[in-house]
């Protein structure tokens, strides 16, 4: 009989949201990896909101935990059933009860049942995301079933109450747990050198940390140049305009307001400009619209909210300029500006986290210090008034991003990590 290949059991095997995010690229890359290394994944109910379905391919399977609020009545039973796990977090690590309850409620018993179904075919448990929640689940199952554990970290090693700061007083409660989870892992992957550097705070052996890029499926962005008839039909006010684009979740830490505040400082601002803000509202949309009114730029703004993937491609293609404004080091990279670079769009980005690993100031884009409105305004002016300079950096941006995030590089890094 031929030898059965051992596979990877992925906790938080993220499925595809409408745009942006590491999860989008896992949906693309993991099935390709599965051609050589079987993948079995499970994810929480949160991603069900994006209309995802479970996958059942030959070497790539995912399960979606469909937790109902009515299930809260069984929470006491689950916490008793998983008493060792619950006790360890509550007593030994002193994790707040609410956080422990959420972890038990959203993961058990499905995650263990699914692992047991596939146990004989598994080589590793791999956790994507947070050490302090799904990482704790992974460590528990790793020890119980004697399976080596891997983890991929994305900047948030511990939770925080402050929207802007990566670490605050609340974070301290979770540091011992995160440190033990990371120490337990056989190998750790991070998608940027910046995220690798964060691991230094946890005294992690650097030899078990690997850089693994996740940006994949780049042809969807590189082949949509000059295709934007649909969005012009939907938004006729775009016809004949120049576009400054923002894409992202409408959080305060994403700081899309900086674009308007910087533009308001430009004397004789081109009235032919339109500022487009795309993304779901997370409590900042109304404030952003008010800032647009206060700066006198509301009539030059478009707020489409969430758009389809097809429309997003067209917005990238239509835009003259993309601006990435995040002011918090919570993020590991910020994939939307990479998408913009691949789409032949000139980019200005906040010099934060992993951004300077991709954008070289004055070579393939422009950087500004986080929150510095004057510096952002100067960069906007440079691109808006010097077409030749903008086009030069735009061409370099596309070629450099295409090379850095080529499919071969991405898939080879993930496969090597699983060896």
PDB file of N, CA, C and O in Angstrom, residues 162-238:
ATOM      1  N   UNK A 162      -7.146  49.359  24.406  1.00  0.00           N
ATOM      2  CA  UNK A 162      -6.852  50.568  23.638  1.00  0.00           C
ATOM      3  C   UNK A 162      -6.855  50.236  22.154  1.00  0.00           C
ATOM      4  O   UNK A 162      -6.184  49.308  21.713  1.00  0.00           O
ATOM      5  N   UNK A 163      -7.622  50.987  21.368  1.00  0.00           N
ATOM      6  CA  UNK A 163      -7.734  50.701  19.937  1.00  0.00           C
ATOM      7  C   UNK A 163      -6.438  50.979  19.191  1.00  0.00           C
ATOM      8  O   UNK A 163      -6.152  50.350  18.170  1.00  0.00           O
ATOM      9  N   UNK A 164      -5.656  51.913  19.687  1.00  0.00           N
ATOM     10  CA  UNK A 164      -4.455  52.339  18.977  1.00  0.00           C
ATOM     11  C   UNK A 164      -3.216  51.574  19.435  1.00  0.00           C
ATOM     12  O   UNK A 164      -2.408  51.128  18.634  1.00  0.00           O
ATOM     13  N   UNK A 165      -3.063  51.422  20.754  1.00  0.00           N
ATOM     14  CA  UNK A 165      -1.844  50.835  21.302  1.00  0.00           C
ATOM     15  C   UNK A 165      -1.869  49.308  21.216  1.00  0.00           C
ATOM     16  O   UNK A 165      -2.875  48.675  21.538  1.00  0.00           O
ATOM     17  N   UNK A 166      -0.761  48.720  20.818  1.00  0.00           N
ATOM     18  CA  UNK A 166      -0.647  47.272  20.733  1.00  0.00           C
ATOM     19  C   UNK A 166      -0.629  46.633  22.116  1.00  0.00           C
ATOM     20  O   UNK A 166      -1.120  45.517  22.307  1.00  0.00           O
ATOM     21  N   UNK A 167      -0.042  47.325  23.089  1.00  0.00           N
ATOM     22  CA  UNK A 167       0.030  46.836  24.455  1.00  0.00           C
ATOM     23  C   UNK A 167      -0.527  47.876  25.415  1.00  0.00           C
ATOM     24  O   UNK A 167      -0.228  49.065  25.280  1.00  0.00           O
ATOM     25  N   UNK A 168      -1.342  47.435  26.368  1.00  0.00           N
ATOM     26  CA  UNK A 168      -1.837  48.327  27.409  1.00  0.00           C
ATOM     27  C   UNK A 168      -1.938  47.519  28.702  1.00  0.00           C
ATOM     28  O   UNK A 168      -1.462  46.378  28.778  1.00  0.00           O
ATOM     29  N   UNK A 169      -2.547  48.090  29.721  1.00  0.00           N
ATOM     30  CA  UNK A 169      -2.624  47.411  31.021  1.00  0.00           C
ATOM     31  C   UNK A 169      -3.365  46.079  30.918  1.00  0.00           C
ATOM     32  O   UNK A 169      -3.011  45.105  31.600  1.00  0.00           O
ATOM     33  N   UNK A 170      -4.381  46.021  30.072  1.00  0.00           N
ATOM     34  CA  UNK A 170      -5.156  44.786  29.903  1.00  0.00           C
ATOM     35  C   UNK A 170      -4.294  43.682  29.308  1.00  0.00           C
ATOM     36  O   UNK A 170      -4.455  42.504  29.617  1.00  0.00           O
ATOM     37  N   UNK A 171      -3.353  44.070  28.447  1.00  0.00           N
ATOM     38  CA  UNK A 171      -2.493  43.092  27.763  1.00  0.00           C
ATOM     39  C   UNK A 171      -1.672  42.266  28.752  1.00  0.00           C
ATOM     40  O   UNK A 171      -1.381  41.089  28.502  1.00  0.00           O
ATOM     41  N   UNK A 172      -1.283  42.898  29.854  1.00  0.00           N
ATOM     42  CA  UNK A 172      -0.392  42.240  30.811  1.00  0.00           C
ATOM     43  C   UNK A 172      -0.989  40.957  31.378  1.00  0.00           C
ATOM     44  O   UNK A 172      -0.260  40.023  31.726  1.00  0.00           O
ATOM     45  N   UNK A 173      -2.322  40.890  31.459  1.00  0.00           N
ATOM     46  CA  UNK A 173      -2.977  39.713  32.008  1.00  0.00           C
ATOM     47  C   UNK A 173      -2.708  38.460  31.161  1.00  0.00           C
ATOM     48  O   UNK A 173      -2.771  37.332  31.652  1.00  0.00           O
ATOM     49  N   UNK A 174      -2.428  38.663  29.873  1.00  0.00           N
ATOM     50  CA  UNK A 174      -2.337  37.545  28.942  1.00  0.00           C
ATOM     51  C   UNK A 174      -0.897  37.193  28.561  1.00  0.00           C
ATOM     52  O   UNK A 174      -0.676  36.208  27.851  1.00  0.00           O
ATOM     53  N   UNK A 175       0.048  37.990  29.000  1.00  0.00           N
ATOM     54  CA  UNK A 175       1.436  37.787  28.582  1.00  0.00           C
ATOM     55  C   UNK A 175       1.995  36.421  28.978  1.00  0.00           C
ATOM     56  O   UNK A 175       2.619  35.741  28.145  1.00  0.00           O
ATOM     57  N   UNK A 176       1.801  35.944  30.221  1.00  0.00           N
ATOM     58  CA  UNK A 176       2.349  34.623  30.570  1.00  0.00           C
ATOM     59  C   UNK A 176       1.789  33.501  29.699  1.00  0.00           C
ATOM     60  O   UNK A 176       2.529  32.593  29.296  1.00  0.00           O
ATOM     61  N   UNK A 177       0.481  33.558  29.390  1.00  0.00           N
ATOM     62  CA  UNK A 177      -0.128  32.528  28.547  1.00  0.00           C
ATOM     63  C   UNK A 177       0.460  32.578  27.141  1.00  0.00           C
ATOM     64  O   UNK A 177       0.851  31.540  26.579  1.00  0.00           O
ATOM     65  N   UNK A 178       0.522  33.776  26.556  1.00  0.00           N
ATOM     66  CA  UNK A 178       1.065  33.913  25.206  1.00  0.00           C
ATOM     67  C   UNK A 178       2.505  33.418  25.146  1.00  0.00           C
ATOM     68  O   UNK A 178       2.908  32.733  24.197  1.00  0.00           O
ATOM     69  N   UNK A 179       3.271  33.743  26.168  1.00  0.00           N
ATOM     70  CA  UNK A 179       4.677  33.325  26.213  1.00  0.00           C
ATOM     71  C   UNK A 179       4.795  31.807  26.249  1.00  0.00           C
ATOM     72  O   UNK A 179       5.636  31.212  25.543  1.00  0.00           O
ATOM     73  N   UNK A 180       3.952  31.147  27.044  1.00  0.00           N
ATOM     74  CA  UNK A 180       4.008  29.692  27.140  1.00  0.00           C
ATOM     75  C   UNK A 180       3.538  29.019  25.849  1.00  0.00           C
ATOM     76  O   UNK A 180       4.089  27.986  25.434  1.00  0.00           O
ATOM     77  N   UNK A 181       2.518  29.577  25.227  1.00  0.00           N
ATOM     78  CA  UNK A 181       2.037  29.028  23.951  1.00  0.00           C
ATOM     79  C   UNK A 181       3.134  29.100  22.893  1.00  0.00           C
ATOM     80  O   UNK A 181       3.408  28.127  22.183  1.00  0.00           O
ATOM     81  N   UNK A 182       3.771  30.258  22.793  1.00  0.00           N
ATOM     82  CA  UNK A 182       4.838  30.434  21.806  1.00  0.00           C
ATOM     83  C   UNK A 182       6.026  29.521  22.104  1.00  0.00           C
ATOM     84  O   UNK A 182       6.643  28.964  21.193  1.00  0.00           O
ATOM     85  N   UNK A 183       6.350  29.362  23.380  1.00  0.00           N
ATOM     86  CA  UNK A 183       7.463  28.491  23.757  1.00  0.00           C
ATOM     87  C   UNK A 183       7.152  27.027  23.445  1.00  0.00           C
ATOM     88  O   UNK A 183       8.051  26.247  23.105  1.00  0.00           O
ATOM     89  N   UNK A 184       5.878  26.650  23.559  1.00  0.00           N
ATOM     90  CA  UNK A 184       5.470  25.269  23.296  1.00  0.00           C
ATOM     91  C   UNK A 184       5.571  24.911  21.815  1.00  0.00           C
ATOM     92  O   UNK A 184       5.779  23.734  21.472  1.00  0.00           O
ATOM     93  N   UNK A 185       5.449  25.903  20.945  1.00  0.00           N
ATOM     94  CA  UNK A 185       5.401  25.630  19.508  1.00  0.00           C
ATOM     95  C   UNK A 185       6.738  25.107  18.986  1.00  0.00           C
ATOM     96  O   UNK A 185       7.807  25.584  19.379  1.00  0.00           O
ATOM     97  N   UNK A 186       6.648  24.154  18.088  1.00  0.00           N
ATOM     98  CA  UNK A 186       7.843  23.630  17.423  1.00  0.00           C
ATOM     99  C   UNK A 186       8.434  24.677  16.487  1.00  0.00           C
ATOM    100  O   UNK A 186       9.651  24.879  16.444  1.00  0.00           O
ATOM    101  N   UNK A 187       7.542  25.365  15.740  1.00  0.00           N
ATOM    102  CA  UNK A 187       7.966  26.419  14.813  1.00  0.00           C
ATOM    103  C   UNK A 187       6.933  27.537  14.807  1.00  0.00           C
ATOM    104  O   UNK A 187       5.753  27.317  15.080  1.00  0.00           O
ATOM    105  N   UNK A 188       7.410  28.733  14.489  1.00  0.00           N
ATOM    106  CA  UNK A 188       6.547  29.921  14.433  1.00  0.00           C
ATOM    107  C   UNK A 188       6.773  30.610  13.090  1.00  0.00           C
ATOM    108  O   UNK A 188       7.920  30.766  12.658  1.00  0.00           O
ATOM    109  N   UNK A 189       5.702  31.007  12.443  1.00  0.00           N
ATOM    110  CA  UNK A 189       5.856  31.785  11.211  1.00  0.00           C
ATOM    111  C   UNK A 189       5.253  33.168  11.391  1.00  0.00           C
ATOM    112  O   UNK A 189       4.265  33.342  12.121  1.00  0.00           O
ATOM    113  N   UNK A 190       5.876  34.141  10.743  1.00  0.00           N
ATOM    114  CA  UNK A 190       5.378  35.518  10.757  1.00  0.00           C
ATOM    115  C   UNK A 190       5.470  36.074   9.344  1.00  0.00           C
ATOM    116  O   UNK A 190       6.448  35.814   8.635  1.00  0.00           O
ATOM    117  N   UNK A 191       4.474  36.853   8.921  1.00  0.00           N
ATOM    118  CA  UNK A 191       4.464  37.334   7.539  1.00  0.00           C
ATOM    119  C   UNK A 191       5.318  38.584   7.294  1.00  0.00           C
ATOM    120  O   UNK A 191       5.379  39.060   6.170  1.00  0.00           O
ATOM    121  N   UNK A 192       5.946  39.132   8.335  1.00  0.00           N
ATOM    122  CA  UNK A 192       6.864  40.258   8.144  1.00  0.00           C
ATOM    123  C   UNK A 192       8.002  40.157   9.150  1.00  0.00           C
ATOM    124  O   UNK A 192       7.891  39.495  10.186  1.00  0.00           O
ATOM    125  N   UNK A 193       9.093  40.827   8.851  1.00  0.00           N
ATOM    126  CA  UNK A 193      10.214  40.887   9.783  1.00  0.00           C
ATOM    127  C   UNK A 193       9.807  41.665  11.036  1.00  0.00           C
ATOM    128  O   UNK A 193      10.306  41.390  12.129  1.00  0.00           O
ATOM    129  N   UNK A 194       8.905  42.627  10.867  1.00  0.00           N
ATOM    130  CA  UNK A 194       8.406  43.369  12.022  1.00  0.00           C
ATOM    131  C   UNK A 194       7.723  42.426  13.008  1.00  0.00           C
ATOM    132  O   UNK A 194       7.977  42.481  14.225  1.00  0.00           O
ATOM    133  N   UNK A 195       6.858  41.535  12.516  1.00  0.00           N
ATOM    134  CA  UNK A 195       6.181  40.588  13.399  1.00  0.00           C
ATOM    135  C   UNK A 195       7.170  39.620  14.031  1.00  0.00           C
ATOM    136  O   UNK A 195       6.983  39.194  15.172  1.00  0.00           O
ATOM    137  N   UNK A 196       8.209  39.290  13.286  1.00  0.00           N
ATOM    138  CA  UNK A 196       9.271  38.465  13.872  1.00  0.00           C
ATOM    139  C   UNK A 196       9.927  39.191  15.051  1.00  0.00           C
ATOM    140  O   UNK A 196      10.231  38.581  16.076  1.00  0.00           O
ATOM    141  N   UNK A 197      10.116  40.490  14.901  1.00  0.00           N
ATOM    142  CA  UNK A 197      10.796  41.257  15.953  1.00  0.00           C
ATOM    143  C   UNK A 197       9.970  41.322  17.234  1.00  0.00           C
ATOM    144  O   UNK A 197      10.525  41.399  18.335  1.00  0.00           O
ATOM    145  N   UNK A 198       8.645  41.306  17.102  1.00  0.00           N
ATOM    146  CA  UNK A 198       7.779  41.334  18.284  1.00  0.00           C
ATOM    147  C   UNK A 198       8.023  40.110  19.166  1.00  0.00           C
ATOM    148  O   UNK A 198       7.926  40.178  20.400  1.00  0.00           O
ATOM    149  N   UNK A 199       8.370  39.004  18.532  1.00  0.00           N
ATOM    150  CA  UNK A 199       8.609  37.774  19.290  1.00  0.00           C
ATOM    151  C   UNK A 199       9.766  37.916  20.272  1.00  0.00           C
ATOM    152  O   UNK A 199       9.869  37.142  21.232  1.00  0.00           O
ATOM    153  N   UNK A 200      10.639  38.899  20.044  1.00  0.00           N
ATOM    154  CA  UNK A 200      11.749  39.132  20.977  1.00  0.00           C
ATOM    155  C   UNK A 200      11.245  39.474  22.373  1.00  0.00           C
ATOM    156  O   UNK A 200      11.935  39.241  23.374  1.00  0.00           O
ATOM    157  N   UNK A 201      10.033  40.038  22.444  1.00  0.00           N
ATOM    158  CA  UNK A 201       9.454  40.402  23.733  1.00  0.00           C
ATOM    159  C   UNK A 201       9.096  39.169  24.568  1.00  0.00           C
ATOM    160  O   UNK A 201       8.832  39.274  25.760  1.00  0.00           O
ATOM    161  N   UNK A 202       9.073  37.993  23.913  1.00  0.00           N
ATOM    162  CA  UNK A 202       8.633  36.775  24.585  1.00  0.00           C
ATOM    163  C   UNK A 202       9.766  35.759  24.740  1.00  0.00           C
ATOM    164  O   UNK A 202       9.508  34.588  25.001  1.00  0.00           O
ATOM    165  N   UNK A 203      10.993  36.224  24.548  1.00  0.00           N
ATOM    166  CA  UNK A 203      12.174  35.379  24.733  1.00  0.00           C
ATOM    167  C   UNK A 203      12.098  34.090  23.912  1.00  0.00           C
ATOM    168  O   UNK A 203      12.383  32.989  24.402  1.00  0.00           O
ATOM    169  N   UNK A 204      11.713  34.233  22.651  1.00  0.00           N
ATOM    170  CA  UNK A 204      11.554  33.084  21.777  1.00  0.00           C
ATOM    171  C   UNK A 204      12.871  32.762  21.075  1.00  0.00           C
ATOM    172  O   UNK A 204      13.595  33.663  20.639  1.00  0.00           O
ATOM    173  N   UNK A 205      13.167  31.492  20.949  1.00  0.00           N
ATOM    174  CA  UNK A 205      14.341  31.037  20.223  1.00  0.00           C
ATOM    175  C   UNK A 205      14.199  31.444  18.754  1.00  0.00           C
ATOM    176  O   UNK A 205      13.289  30.975  18.057  1.00  0.00           O
ATOM    177  N   UNK A 206      15.077  32.305  18.289  1.00  0.00           N
ATOM    178  CA  UNK A 206      14.943  32.860  16.934  1.00  0.00           C
ATOM    179  C   UNK A 206      15.097  31.796  15.857  1.00  0.00           C
ATOM    180  O   UNK A 206      14.617  31.971  14.734  1.00  0.00           O
ATOM    181  N   UNK A 207      15.728  30.690  16.171  1.00  0.00           N
ATOM    182  CA  UNK A 207      15.947  29.661  15.156  1.00  0.00           C
ATOM    183  C   UNK A 207      14.661  28.945  14.756  1.00  0.00           C
ATOM    184  O   UNK A 207      14.626  28.272  13.721  1.00  0.00           O
ATOM    185  N   UNK A 208      13.623  29.066  15.571  1.00  0.00           N
ATOM    186  CA  UNK A 208      12.371  28.396  15.199  1.00  0.00           C
ATOM    187  C   UNK A 208      11.346  29.367  14.591  1.00  0.00           C
ATOM    188  O   UNK A 208      10.190  29.017  14.417  1.00  0.00           O
ATOM    189  N   UNK A 209      11.794  30.565  14.257  1.00  0.00           N
ATOM    190  CA  UNK A 209      10.912  31.567  13.661  1.00  0.00           C
ATOM    191  C   UNK A 209      11.225  31.696  12.171  1.00  0.00           C
ATOM    192  O   UNK A 209      12.384  31.875  11.786  1.00  0.00           O
ATOM    193  N   UNK A 210      10.190  31.603  11.336  1.00  0.00           N
ATOM    194  CA  UNK A 210      10.364  31.667   9.882  1.00  0.00           C
ATOM    195  C   UNK A 210       9.512  32.779   9.289  1.00  0.00           C
ATOM    196  O   UNK A 210       8.409  33.059   9.758  1.00  0.00           O
ATOM    197  N   UNK A 211      10.031  33.419   8.247  1.00  0.00           N
ATOM    198  CA  UNK A 211       9.277  34.417   7.496  1.00  0.00           C
ATOM    199  C   UNK A 211       8.463  33.700   6.424  1.00  0.00           C
ATOM    200  O   UNK A 211       9.006  32.955   5.613  1.00  0.00           O
ATOM    201  N   UNK A 212       7.153  33.890   6.432  1.00  0.00           N
ATOM    202  CA  UNK A 212       6.287  33.294   5.405  1.00  0.00           C
ATOM    203  C   UNK A 212       5.321  34.345   4.891  1.00  0.00           C
ATOM    204  O   UNK A 212       4.414  34.767   5.606  1.00  0.00           O
ATOM    205  N   UNK A 213       5.539  34.774   3.664  1.00  0.00           N
ATOM    206  CA  UNK A 213       4.609  35.722   3.042  1.00  0.00           C
ATOM    207  C   UNK A 213       3.274  35.030   2.770  1.00  0.00           C
ATOM    208  O   UNK A 213       3.208  33.813   2.645  1.00  0.00           O
ATOM    209  N   UNK A 214       2.227  35.829   2.658  1.00  0.00           N
ATOM    210  CA  UNK A 214       0.911  35.253   2.402  1.00  0.00           C
ATOM    211  C   UNK A 214       0.192  35.875   1.213  1.00  0.00           C
ATOM    212  O   UNK A 214      -0.868  35.403   0.822  1.00  0.00           O
ATOM    213  N   UNK A 215       0.736  36.938   0.645  1.00  0.00           N
ATOM    214  CA  UNK A 215       0.058  37.580  -0.480  1.00  0.00           C
ATOM    215  C   UNK A 215       0.143  36.659  -1.685  1.00  0.00           C
ATOM    216  O   UNK A 215       1.213  36.339  -2.172  1.00  0.00           O
ATOM    217  N   UNK A 216      -1.027  36.231  -2.165  1.00  0.00           N
ATOM    218  CA  UNK A 216      -1.082  35.299  -3.288  1.00  0.00           C
ATOM    219  C   UNK A 216      -2.160  35.747  -4.264  1.00  0.00           C
ATOM    220  O   UNK A 216      -2.840  36.745  -4.041  1.00  0.00           O
ATOM    221  N   UNK A 217      -2.306  34.972  -5.335  1.00  0.00           N
ATOM    222  CA  UNK A 217      -3.352  35.245  -6.323  1.00  0.00           C
ATOM    223  C   UNK A 217      -3.206  36.641  -6.915  1.00  0.00           C
ATOM    224  O   UNK A 217      -4.181  37.350  -7.144  1.00  0.00           O
ATOM    225  N   UNK A 218      -1.961  37.055  -7.170  1.00  0.00           N
ATOM    226  CA  UNK A 218      -1.713  38.440  -7.553  1.00  0.00           C
ATOM    227  C   UNK A 218      -2.210  38.768  -8.951  1.00  0.00           C
ATOM    228  O   UNK A 218      -2.414  39.938  -9.278  1.00  0.00           O
ATOM    229  N   UNK A 219      -2.439  37.745  -9.769  1.00  0.00           N
ATOM    230  CA  UNK A 219      -2.916  38.014 -11.131  1.00  0.00           C
ATOM    231  C   UNK A 219      -4.271  38.695 -11.126  1.00  0.00           C
ATOM    232  O   UNK A 219      -4.589  39.455 -12.035  1.00  0.00           O
ATOM    233  N   UNK A 220      -5.092  38.421 -10.104  1.00  0.00           N
ATOM    234  CA  UNK A 220      -6.405  39.071 -10.037  1.00  0.00           C
ATOM    235  C   UNK A 220      -6.274  40.587  -9.947  1.00  0.00           C
ATOM    236  O   UNK A 220      -7.167  41.325 -10.355  1.00  0.00           O
ATOM    237  N   UNK A 221      -5.160  41.049  -9.397  1.00  0.00           N
ATOM    238  CA  UNK A 221      -4.942  42.486  -9.284  1.00  0.00           C
ATOM    239  C   UNK A 221      -4.144  43.023 -10.469  1.00  0.00           C
ATOM    240  O   UNK A 221      -4.425  44.109 -10.968  1.00  0.00           O
ATOM    241  N   UNK A 222      -3.168  42.263 -10.929  1.00  0.00           N
ATOM    242  CA  UNK A 222      -2.301  42.767 -11.999  1.00  0.00           C
ATOM    243  C   UNK A 222      -2.983  42.786 -13.353  1.00  0.00           C
ATOM    244  O   UNK A 222      -2.541  43.491 -14.259  1.00  0.00           O
ATOM    245  N   UNK A 223      -4.053  42.006 -13.527  1.00  0.00           N
ATOM    246  CA  UNK A 223      -4.692  41.907 -14.844  1.00  0.00           C
ATOM    247  C   UNK A 223      -5.970  42.729 -14.960  1.00  0.00           C
ATOM    248  O   UNK A 223      -6.701  42.594 -15.925  1.00  0.00           O
ATOM    249  N   UNK A 224      -6.244  43.582 -13.993  1.00  0.00           N
ATOM    250  CA  UNK A 224      -7.472  44.383 -14.040  1.00  0.00           C
ATOM    251  C   UNK A 224      -7.215  45.849 -14.383  1.00  0.00           C
ATOM    252  O   UNK A 224      -8.049  46.715 -14.110  1.00  0.00           O
ATOM    253  N   UNK A 225      -6.056  46.117 -14.959  1.00  0.00           N
ATOM    254  CA  UNK A 225      -5.703  47.490 -15.280  1.00  0.00           C
ATOM    255  C   UNK A 225      -6.671  48.070 -16.316  1.00  0.00           C
ATOM    256  O   UNK A 225      -7.017  47.423 -17.305  1.00  0.00           O
ATOM    257  N   UNK A 226      -7.093  49.298 -16.061  1.00  0.00           N
ATOM    258  CA  UNK A 226      -7.966  50.056 -16.978  1.00  0.00           C
ATOM    259  C   UNK A 226      -9.326  49.402 -17.208  1.00  0.00           C
ATOM    260  O   UNK A 226      -9.964  49.638 -18.229  1.00  0.00           O
ATOM    261  N   UNK A 227      -9.783  48.620 -16.240  1.00  0.00           N
ATOM    262  CA  UNK A 227     -11.134  48.060 -16.306  1.00  0.00           C
ATOM    263  C   UNK A 227     -11.951  48.681 -15.174  1.00  0.00           C
ATOM    264  O   UNK A 227     -11.799  48.304 -14.025  1.00  0.00           O
ATOM    265  N   UNK A 228     -12.802  49.636 -15.527  1.00  0.00           N
ATOM    266  CA  UNK A 228     -13.598  50.259 -14.470  1.00  0.00           C
ATOM    267  C   UNK A 228     -14.945  50.779 -14.962  1.00  0.00           C
ATOM    268  O   UNK A 228     -15.478  51.749 -14.436  1.00  0.00           O
ATOM    269  N   UNK A 229     -15.506  50.124 -15.958  1.00  0.00           N
ATOM    270  CA  UNK A 229     -16.789  50.574 -16.506  1.00  0.00           C
ATOM    271  C   UNK A 229     -17.941  50.360 -15.534  1.00  0.00           C
ATOM    272  O   UNK A 229     -18.870  51.174 -15.463  1.00  0.00           O
ATOM    273  N   UNK A 230     -17.867  49.259 -14.747  1.00  0.00           N
ATOM    274  CA  UNK A 230     -18.986  48.948 -13.846  1.00  0.00           C
ATOM    275  C   UNK A 230     -19.124  49.988 -12.742  1.00  0.00           C
ATOM    276  O   UNK A 230     -20.235  50.444 -12.443  1.00  0.00           O
ATOM    277  N   UNK A 231     -18.006  50.376 -12.131  1.00  0.00           N
ATOM    278  CA  UNK A 231     -18.115  51.332 -11.028  1.00  0.00           C
ATOM    279  C   UNK A 231     -18.514  52.721 -11.539  1.00  0.00           C
ATOM    280  O   UNK A 231     -19.181  53.475 -10.822  1.00  0.00           O
ATOM    281  N   UNK A 232     -18.130  53.057 -12.755  1.00  0.00           N
ATOM    282  CA  UNK A 232     -18.552  54.353 -13.308  1.00  0.00           C
ATOM    283  C   UNK A 232     -20.046  54.343 -13.586  1.00  0.00           C
ATOM    284  O   UNK A 232     -20.741  55.340 -13.376  1.00  0.00           O
ATOM    285  N   UNK A 233     -20.554  53.186 -14.011  1.00  0.00           N
ATOM    286  CA  UNK A 233     -21.995  53.068 -14.217  1.00  0.00           C
ATOM    287  C   UNK A 233     -22.743  53.195 -12.887  1.00  0.00           C
ATOM    288  O   UNK A 233     -23.798  53.836 -12.813  1.00  0.00           O
ATOM    289  N   UNK A 234     -22.186  52.606 -11.833  1.00  0.00           N
ATOM    290  CA  UNK A 234     -22.821  52.674 -10.515  1.00  0.00           C
ATOM    291  C   UNK A 234     -22.621  54.036  -9.857  1.00  0.00           C
ATOM    292  O   UNK A 234     -23.470  54.495  -9.087  1.00  0.00           O
ATOM    293  N   UNK A 235     -21.479  54.669 -10.145  1.00  0.00           N
ATOM    294  CA  UNK A 235     -21.146  55.952  -9.525  1.00  0.00           C
ATOM    295  C   UNK A 235     -20.743  56.943 -10.631  1.00  0.00           C
ATOM    296  O   UNK A 235     -19.557  57.224 -10.825  1.00  0.00           O
ATOM    297  N   UNK A 236     -21.714  57.457 -11.372  1.00  0.00           N
ATOM    298  CA  UNK A 236     -21.399  58.323 -12.524  1.00  0.00           C
ATOM    299  C   UNK A 236     -20.620  59.576 -12.160  1.00  0.00           C
ATOM    300  O   UNK A 236     -19.982  60.185 -13.028  1.00  0.00           O
ATOM    301  N   UNK A 237     -20.624  59.952 -10.882  1.00  0.00           N
ATOM    302  CA  UNK A 237     -19.866  61.136 -10.464  1.00  0.00           C
ATOM    303  C   UNK A 237     -18.365  60.917 -10.589  1.00  0.00           C
ATOM    304  O   UNK A 237     -17.577  61.867 -10.499  1.00  0.00           O
ATOM    305  N   UNK A 238     -17.939  59.669 -10.815  1.00  0.00           N
ATOM    306  CA  UNK A 238     -16.523  59.377 -10.995  1.00  0.00           C
ATOM    307  C   UNK A 238     -16.021  59.701 -12.408  1.00  0.00           C
ATOM    308  O   UNK A 238     -14.816  59.843 -12.618  1.00  0.00           O
TER     309      UNK A 238
END
